[in-house]
PDB file of C-alpha atoms in Angstrom:
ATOM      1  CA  UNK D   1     108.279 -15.129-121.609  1.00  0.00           C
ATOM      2  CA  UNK D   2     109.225 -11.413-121.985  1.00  0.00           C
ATOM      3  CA  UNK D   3     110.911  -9.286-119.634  1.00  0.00           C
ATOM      4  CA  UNK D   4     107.567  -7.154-118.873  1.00  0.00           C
ATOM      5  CA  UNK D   5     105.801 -10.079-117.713  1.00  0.00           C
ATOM      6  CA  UNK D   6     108.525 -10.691-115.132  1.00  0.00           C
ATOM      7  CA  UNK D   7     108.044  -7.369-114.030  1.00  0.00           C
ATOM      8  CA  UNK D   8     104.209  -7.291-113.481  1.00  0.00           C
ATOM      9  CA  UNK D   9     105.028 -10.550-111.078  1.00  0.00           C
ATOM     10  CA  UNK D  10     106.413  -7.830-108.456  1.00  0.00           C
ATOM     11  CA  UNK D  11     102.751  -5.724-107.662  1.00  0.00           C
ATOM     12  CA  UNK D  12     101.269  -9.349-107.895  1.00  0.00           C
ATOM     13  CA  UNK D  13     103.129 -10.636-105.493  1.00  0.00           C
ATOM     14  CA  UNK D  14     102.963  -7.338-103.357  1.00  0.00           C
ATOM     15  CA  UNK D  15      99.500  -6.993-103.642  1.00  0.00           C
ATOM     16  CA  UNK D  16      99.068 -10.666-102.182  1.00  0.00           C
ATOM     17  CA  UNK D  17     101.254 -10.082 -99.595  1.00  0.00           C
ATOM     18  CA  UNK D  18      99.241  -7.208 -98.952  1.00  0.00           C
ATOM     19  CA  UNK D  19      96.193  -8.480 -99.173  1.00  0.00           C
ATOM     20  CA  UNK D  20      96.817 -11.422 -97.074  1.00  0.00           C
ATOM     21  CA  UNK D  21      98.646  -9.194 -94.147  1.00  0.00           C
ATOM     22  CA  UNK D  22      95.157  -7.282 -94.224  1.00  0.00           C
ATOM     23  CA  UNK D  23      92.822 -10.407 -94.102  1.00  0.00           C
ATOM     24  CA  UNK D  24      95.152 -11.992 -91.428  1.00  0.00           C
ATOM     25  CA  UNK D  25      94.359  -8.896 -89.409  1.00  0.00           C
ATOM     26  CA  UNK D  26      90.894  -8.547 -90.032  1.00  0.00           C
ATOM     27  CA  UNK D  27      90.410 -12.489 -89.156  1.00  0.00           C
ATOM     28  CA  UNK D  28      92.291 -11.930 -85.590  1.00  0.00           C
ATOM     29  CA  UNK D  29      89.935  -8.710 -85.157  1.00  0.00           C
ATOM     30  CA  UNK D  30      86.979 -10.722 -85.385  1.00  0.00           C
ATOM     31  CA  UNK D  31      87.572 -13.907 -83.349  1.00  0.00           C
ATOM     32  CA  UNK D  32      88.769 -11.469 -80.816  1.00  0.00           C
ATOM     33  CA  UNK D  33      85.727  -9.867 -80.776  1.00  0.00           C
ATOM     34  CA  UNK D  34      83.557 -13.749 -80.749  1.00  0.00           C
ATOM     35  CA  UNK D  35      85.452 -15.308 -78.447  1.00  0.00           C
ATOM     36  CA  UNK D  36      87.722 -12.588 -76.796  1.00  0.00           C
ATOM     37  CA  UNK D  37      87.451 -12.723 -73.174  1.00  0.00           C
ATOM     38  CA  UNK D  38      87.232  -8.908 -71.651  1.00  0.00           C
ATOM     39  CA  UNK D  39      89.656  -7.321 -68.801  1.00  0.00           C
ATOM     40  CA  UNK D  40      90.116  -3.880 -67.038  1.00  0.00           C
ATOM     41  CA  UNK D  41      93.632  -3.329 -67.131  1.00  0.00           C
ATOM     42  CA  UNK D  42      96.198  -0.421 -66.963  1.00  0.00           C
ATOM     43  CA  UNK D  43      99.249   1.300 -69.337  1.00  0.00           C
ATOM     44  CA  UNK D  44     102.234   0.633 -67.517  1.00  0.00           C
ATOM     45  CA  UNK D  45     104.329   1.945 -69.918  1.00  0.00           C
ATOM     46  CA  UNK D  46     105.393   2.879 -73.827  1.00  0.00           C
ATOM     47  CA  UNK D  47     107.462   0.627 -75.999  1.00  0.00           C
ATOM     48  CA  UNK D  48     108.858   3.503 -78.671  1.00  0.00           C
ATOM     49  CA  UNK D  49     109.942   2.070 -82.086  1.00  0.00           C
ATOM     50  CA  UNK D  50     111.697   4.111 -84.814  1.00  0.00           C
ATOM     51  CA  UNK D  51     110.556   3.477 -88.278  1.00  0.00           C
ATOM     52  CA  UNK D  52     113.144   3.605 -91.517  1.00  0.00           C
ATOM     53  CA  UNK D  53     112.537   7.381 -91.739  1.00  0.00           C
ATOM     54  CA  UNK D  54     113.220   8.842 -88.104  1.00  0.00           C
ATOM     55  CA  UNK D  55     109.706   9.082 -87.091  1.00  0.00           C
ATOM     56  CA  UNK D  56     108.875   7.551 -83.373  1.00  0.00           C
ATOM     57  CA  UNK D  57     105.848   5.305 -82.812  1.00  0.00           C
ATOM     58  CA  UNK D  58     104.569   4.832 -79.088  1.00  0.00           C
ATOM     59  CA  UNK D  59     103.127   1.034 -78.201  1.00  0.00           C
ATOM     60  CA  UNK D  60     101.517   1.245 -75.052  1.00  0.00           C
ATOM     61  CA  UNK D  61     101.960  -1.864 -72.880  1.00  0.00           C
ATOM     62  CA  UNK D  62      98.830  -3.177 -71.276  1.00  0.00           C
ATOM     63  CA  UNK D  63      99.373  -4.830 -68.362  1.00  0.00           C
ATOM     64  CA  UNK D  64      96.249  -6.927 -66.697  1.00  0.00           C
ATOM     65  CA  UNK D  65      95.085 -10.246 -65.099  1.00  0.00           C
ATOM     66  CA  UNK D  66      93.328 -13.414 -66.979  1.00  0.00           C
ATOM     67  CA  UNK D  67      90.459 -15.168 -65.492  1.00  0.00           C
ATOM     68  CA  UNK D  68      92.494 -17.822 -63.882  1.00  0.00           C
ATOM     69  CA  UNK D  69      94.816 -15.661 -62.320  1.00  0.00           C
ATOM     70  CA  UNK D  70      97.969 -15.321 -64.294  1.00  0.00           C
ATOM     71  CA  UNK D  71      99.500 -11.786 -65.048  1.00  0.00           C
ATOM     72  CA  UNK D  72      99.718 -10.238 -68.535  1.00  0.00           C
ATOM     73  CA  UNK D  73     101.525  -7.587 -70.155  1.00  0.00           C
ATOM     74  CA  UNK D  74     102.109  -6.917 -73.311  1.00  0.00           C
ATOM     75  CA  UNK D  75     102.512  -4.479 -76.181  1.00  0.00           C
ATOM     76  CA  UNK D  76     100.108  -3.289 -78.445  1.00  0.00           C
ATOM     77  CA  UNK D  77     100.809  -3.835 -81.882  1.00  0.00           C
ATOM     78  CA  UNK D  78      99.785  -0.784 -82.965  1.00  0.00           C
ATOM     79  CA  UNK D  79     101.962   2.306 -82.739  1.00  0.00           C
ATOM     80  CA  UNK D  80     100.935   5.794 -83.130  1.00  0.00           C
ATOM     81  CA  UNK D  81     102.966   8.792 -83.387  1.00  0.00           C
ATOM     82  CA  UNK D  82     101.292  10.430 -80.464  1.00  0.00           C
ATOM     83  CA  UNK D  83     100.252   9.455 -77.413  1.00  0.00           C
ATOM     84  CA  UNK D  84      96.236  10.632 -76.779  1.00  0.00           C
ATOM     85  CA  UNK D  85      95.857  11.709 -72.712  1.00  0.00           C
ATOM     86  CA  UNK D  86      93.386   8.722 -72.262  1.00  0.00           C
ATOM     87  CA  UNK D  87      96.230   5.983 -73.270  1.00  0.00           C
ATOM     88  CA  UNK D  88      99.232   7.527 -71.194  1.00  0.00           C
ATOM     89  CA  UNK D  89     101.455   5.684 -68.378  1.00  0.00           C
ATOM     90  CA  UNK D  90      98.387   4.649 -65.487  1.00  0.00           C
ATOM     91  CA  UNK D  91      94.912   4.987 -67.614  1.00  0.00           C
ATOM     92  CA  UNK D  92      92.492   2.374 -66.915  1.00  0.00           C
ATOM     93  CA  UNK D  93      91.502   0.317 -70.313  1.00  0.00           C
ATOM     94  CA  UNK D  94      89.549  -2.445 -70.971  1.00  0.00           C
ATOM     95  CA  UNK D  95      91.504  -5.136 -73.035  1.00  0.00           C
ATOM     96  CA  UNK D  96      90.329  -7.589 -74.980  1.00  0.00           C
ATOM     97  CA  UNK D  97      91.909 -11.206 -75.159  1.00  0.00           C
ATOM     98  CA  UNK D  98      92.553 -14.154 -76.557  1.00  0.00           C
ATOM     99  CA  UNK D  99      91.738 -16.644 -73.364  1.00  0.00           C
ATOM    100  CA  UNK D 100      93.814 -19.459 -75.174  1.00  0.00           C
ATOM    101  CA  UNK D 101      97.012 -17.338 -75.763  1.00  0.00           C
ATOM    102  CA  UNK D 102      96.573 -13.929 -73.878  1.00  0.00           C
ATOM    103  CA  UNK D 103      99.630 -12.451 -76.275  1.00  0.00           C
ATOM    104  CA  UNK D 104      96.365 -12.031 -78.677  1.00  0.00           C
ATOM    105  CA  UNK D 105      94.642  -9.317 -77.240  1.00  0.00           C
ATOM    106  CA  UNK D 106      93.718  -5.776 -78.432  1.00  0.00           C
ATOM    107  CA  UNK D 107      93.254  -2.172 -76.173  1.00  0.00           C
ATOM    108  CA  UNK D 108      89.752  -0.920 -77.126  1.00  0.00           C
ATOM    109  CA  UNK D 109      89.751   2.671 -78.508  1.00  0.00           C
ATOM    110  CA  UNK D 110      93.530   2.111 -79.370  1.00  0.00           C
ATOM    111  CA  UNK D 111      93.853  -0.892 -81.758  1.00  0.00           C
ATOM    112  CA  UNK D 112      91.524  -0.321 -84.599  1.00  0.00           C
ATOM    113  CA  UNK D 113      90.904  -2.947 -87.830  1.00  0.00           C
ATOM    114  CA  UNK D 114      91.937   0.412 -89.967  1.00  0.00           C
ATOM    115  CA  UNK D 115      95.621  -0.683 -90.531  1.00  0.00           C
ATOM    116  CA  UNK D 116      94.212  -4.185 -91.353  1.00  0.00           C
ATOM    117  CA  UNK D 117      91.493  -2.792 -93.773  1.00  0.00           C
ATOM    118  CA  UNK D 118      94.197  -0.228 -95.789  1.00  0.00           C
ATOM    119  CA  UNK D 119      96.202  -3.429 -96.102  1.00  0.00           C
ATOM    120  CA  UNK D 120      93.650  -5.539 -97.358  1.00  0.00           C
ATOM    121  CA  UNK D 121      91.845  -2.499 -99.785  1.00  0.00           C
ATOM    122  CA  UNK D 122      95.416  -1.615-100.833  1.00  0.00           C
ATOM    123  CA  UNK D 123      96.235  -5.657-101.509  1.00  0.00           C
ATOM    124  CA  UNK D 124      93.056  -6.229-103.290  1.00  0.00           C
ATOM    125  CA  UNK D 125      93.450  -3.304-105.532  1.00  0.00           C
ATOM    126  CA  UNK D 126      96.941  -4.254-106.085  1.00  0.00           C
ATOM    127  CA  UNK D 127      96.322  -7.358-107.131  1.00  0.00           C
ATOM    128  CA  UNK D 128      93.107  -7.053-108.955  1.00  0.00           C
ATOM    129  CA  UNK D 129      94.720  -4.664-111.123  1.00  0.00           C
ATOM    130  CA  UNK D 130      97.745  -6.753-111.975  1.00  0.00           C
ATOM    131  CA  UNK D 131      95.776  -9.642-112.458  1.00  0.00           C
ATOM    132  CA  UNK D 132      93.278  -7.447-115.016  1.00  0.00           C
ATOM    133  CA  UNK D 133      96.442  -6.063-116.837  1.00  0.00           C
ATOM    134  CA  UNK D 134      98.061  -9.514-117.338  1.00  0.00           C
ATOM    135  CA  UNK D 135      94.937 -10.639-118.593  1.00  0.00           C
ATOM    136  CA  UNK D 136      94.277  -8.334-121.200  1.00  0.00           C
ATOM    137  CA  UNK D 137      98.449  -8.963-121.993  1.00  0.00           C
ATOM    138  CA  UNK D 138      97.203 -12.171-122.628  1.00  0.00           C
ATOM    139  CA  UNK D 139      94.178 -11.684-124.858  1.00  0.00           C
ATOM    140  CA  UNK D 140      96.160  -9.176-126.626  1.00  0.00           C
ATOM    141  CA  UNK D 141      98.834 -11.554-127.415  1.00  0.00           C
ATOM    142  CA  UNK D 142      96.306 -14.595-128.246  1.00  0.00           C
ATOM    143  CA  UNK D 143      94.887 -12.104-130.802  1.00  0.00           C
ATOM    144  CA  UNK D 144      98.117 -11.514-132.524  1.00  0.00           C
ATOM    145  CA  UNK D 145      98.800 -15.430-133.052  1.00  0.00           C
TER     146      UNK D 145
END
């Protein structure tokens, strides 16, 4: 096996990983909106990350109560630069949970699929393109036999 087909294993394997980050997502999205089990619940505060490059992501942490009683808060796992008035420390939001394991839950209006979707789009092209060049590679080299 040459060199350049060990190389053309890296966007393969980046594009799955992609790919199946993105479908993972998109799969959580939609049971939580079948089965998800709705809340009205507050932003009690911001969890602030840094990424690699400096830049400061906000996580607002929802905090609200299941159906059979028990008190939840948690992080959102998306983070956004800024903070939008509607999201800051006290706004009312509806949440949307997981009624099974409440960790699962999404903020409606804050966490949107669109993360998931870039992932998946981004995977799939990824891959499908690596997959089309090694192909041709292939027929190429069966050619020259």
């Amino acid at each position: 096996m040459e060199r350049e087909w060990l190389f053309s294993l890296v966007p393969l394997l980046l594009g799955a990983a992609f790919l199946a980050i993105g479908l993972h997502g998109l799969r959580r999205a939609e049971a939580l909106r079948r089965t998800g089990v709705t809340a009205r619940g507050r932003i009690v505060r911001h969890h602030v990350s840094r990424s690699d490059g400096g830049a400061k992501f906000h996580h607002p942490v929802a905090a609200w109560t299941t159906q059979d009683g028990t008190a939840c808060e948690h992080p959102s796992r998306f983070g956004r630069v800024s903070v939008e008035g509607r999201f800051g420390v006290g706004a009312a939001v509806t949440v949307r949970y997981d009624a099974a394991n409440p960790r699962r839950f999404e903020i409606q209006g804050w966490d949107a699929a669109t993360a998931d979707r870039v992932f998946a789009v981004v995977g799939a092209l990824l891959t499908g393109a690596t997959l089309l060049a090694l192909l041709i590679r292939l027929l190429v080299w069966l050619l020259s036999l």
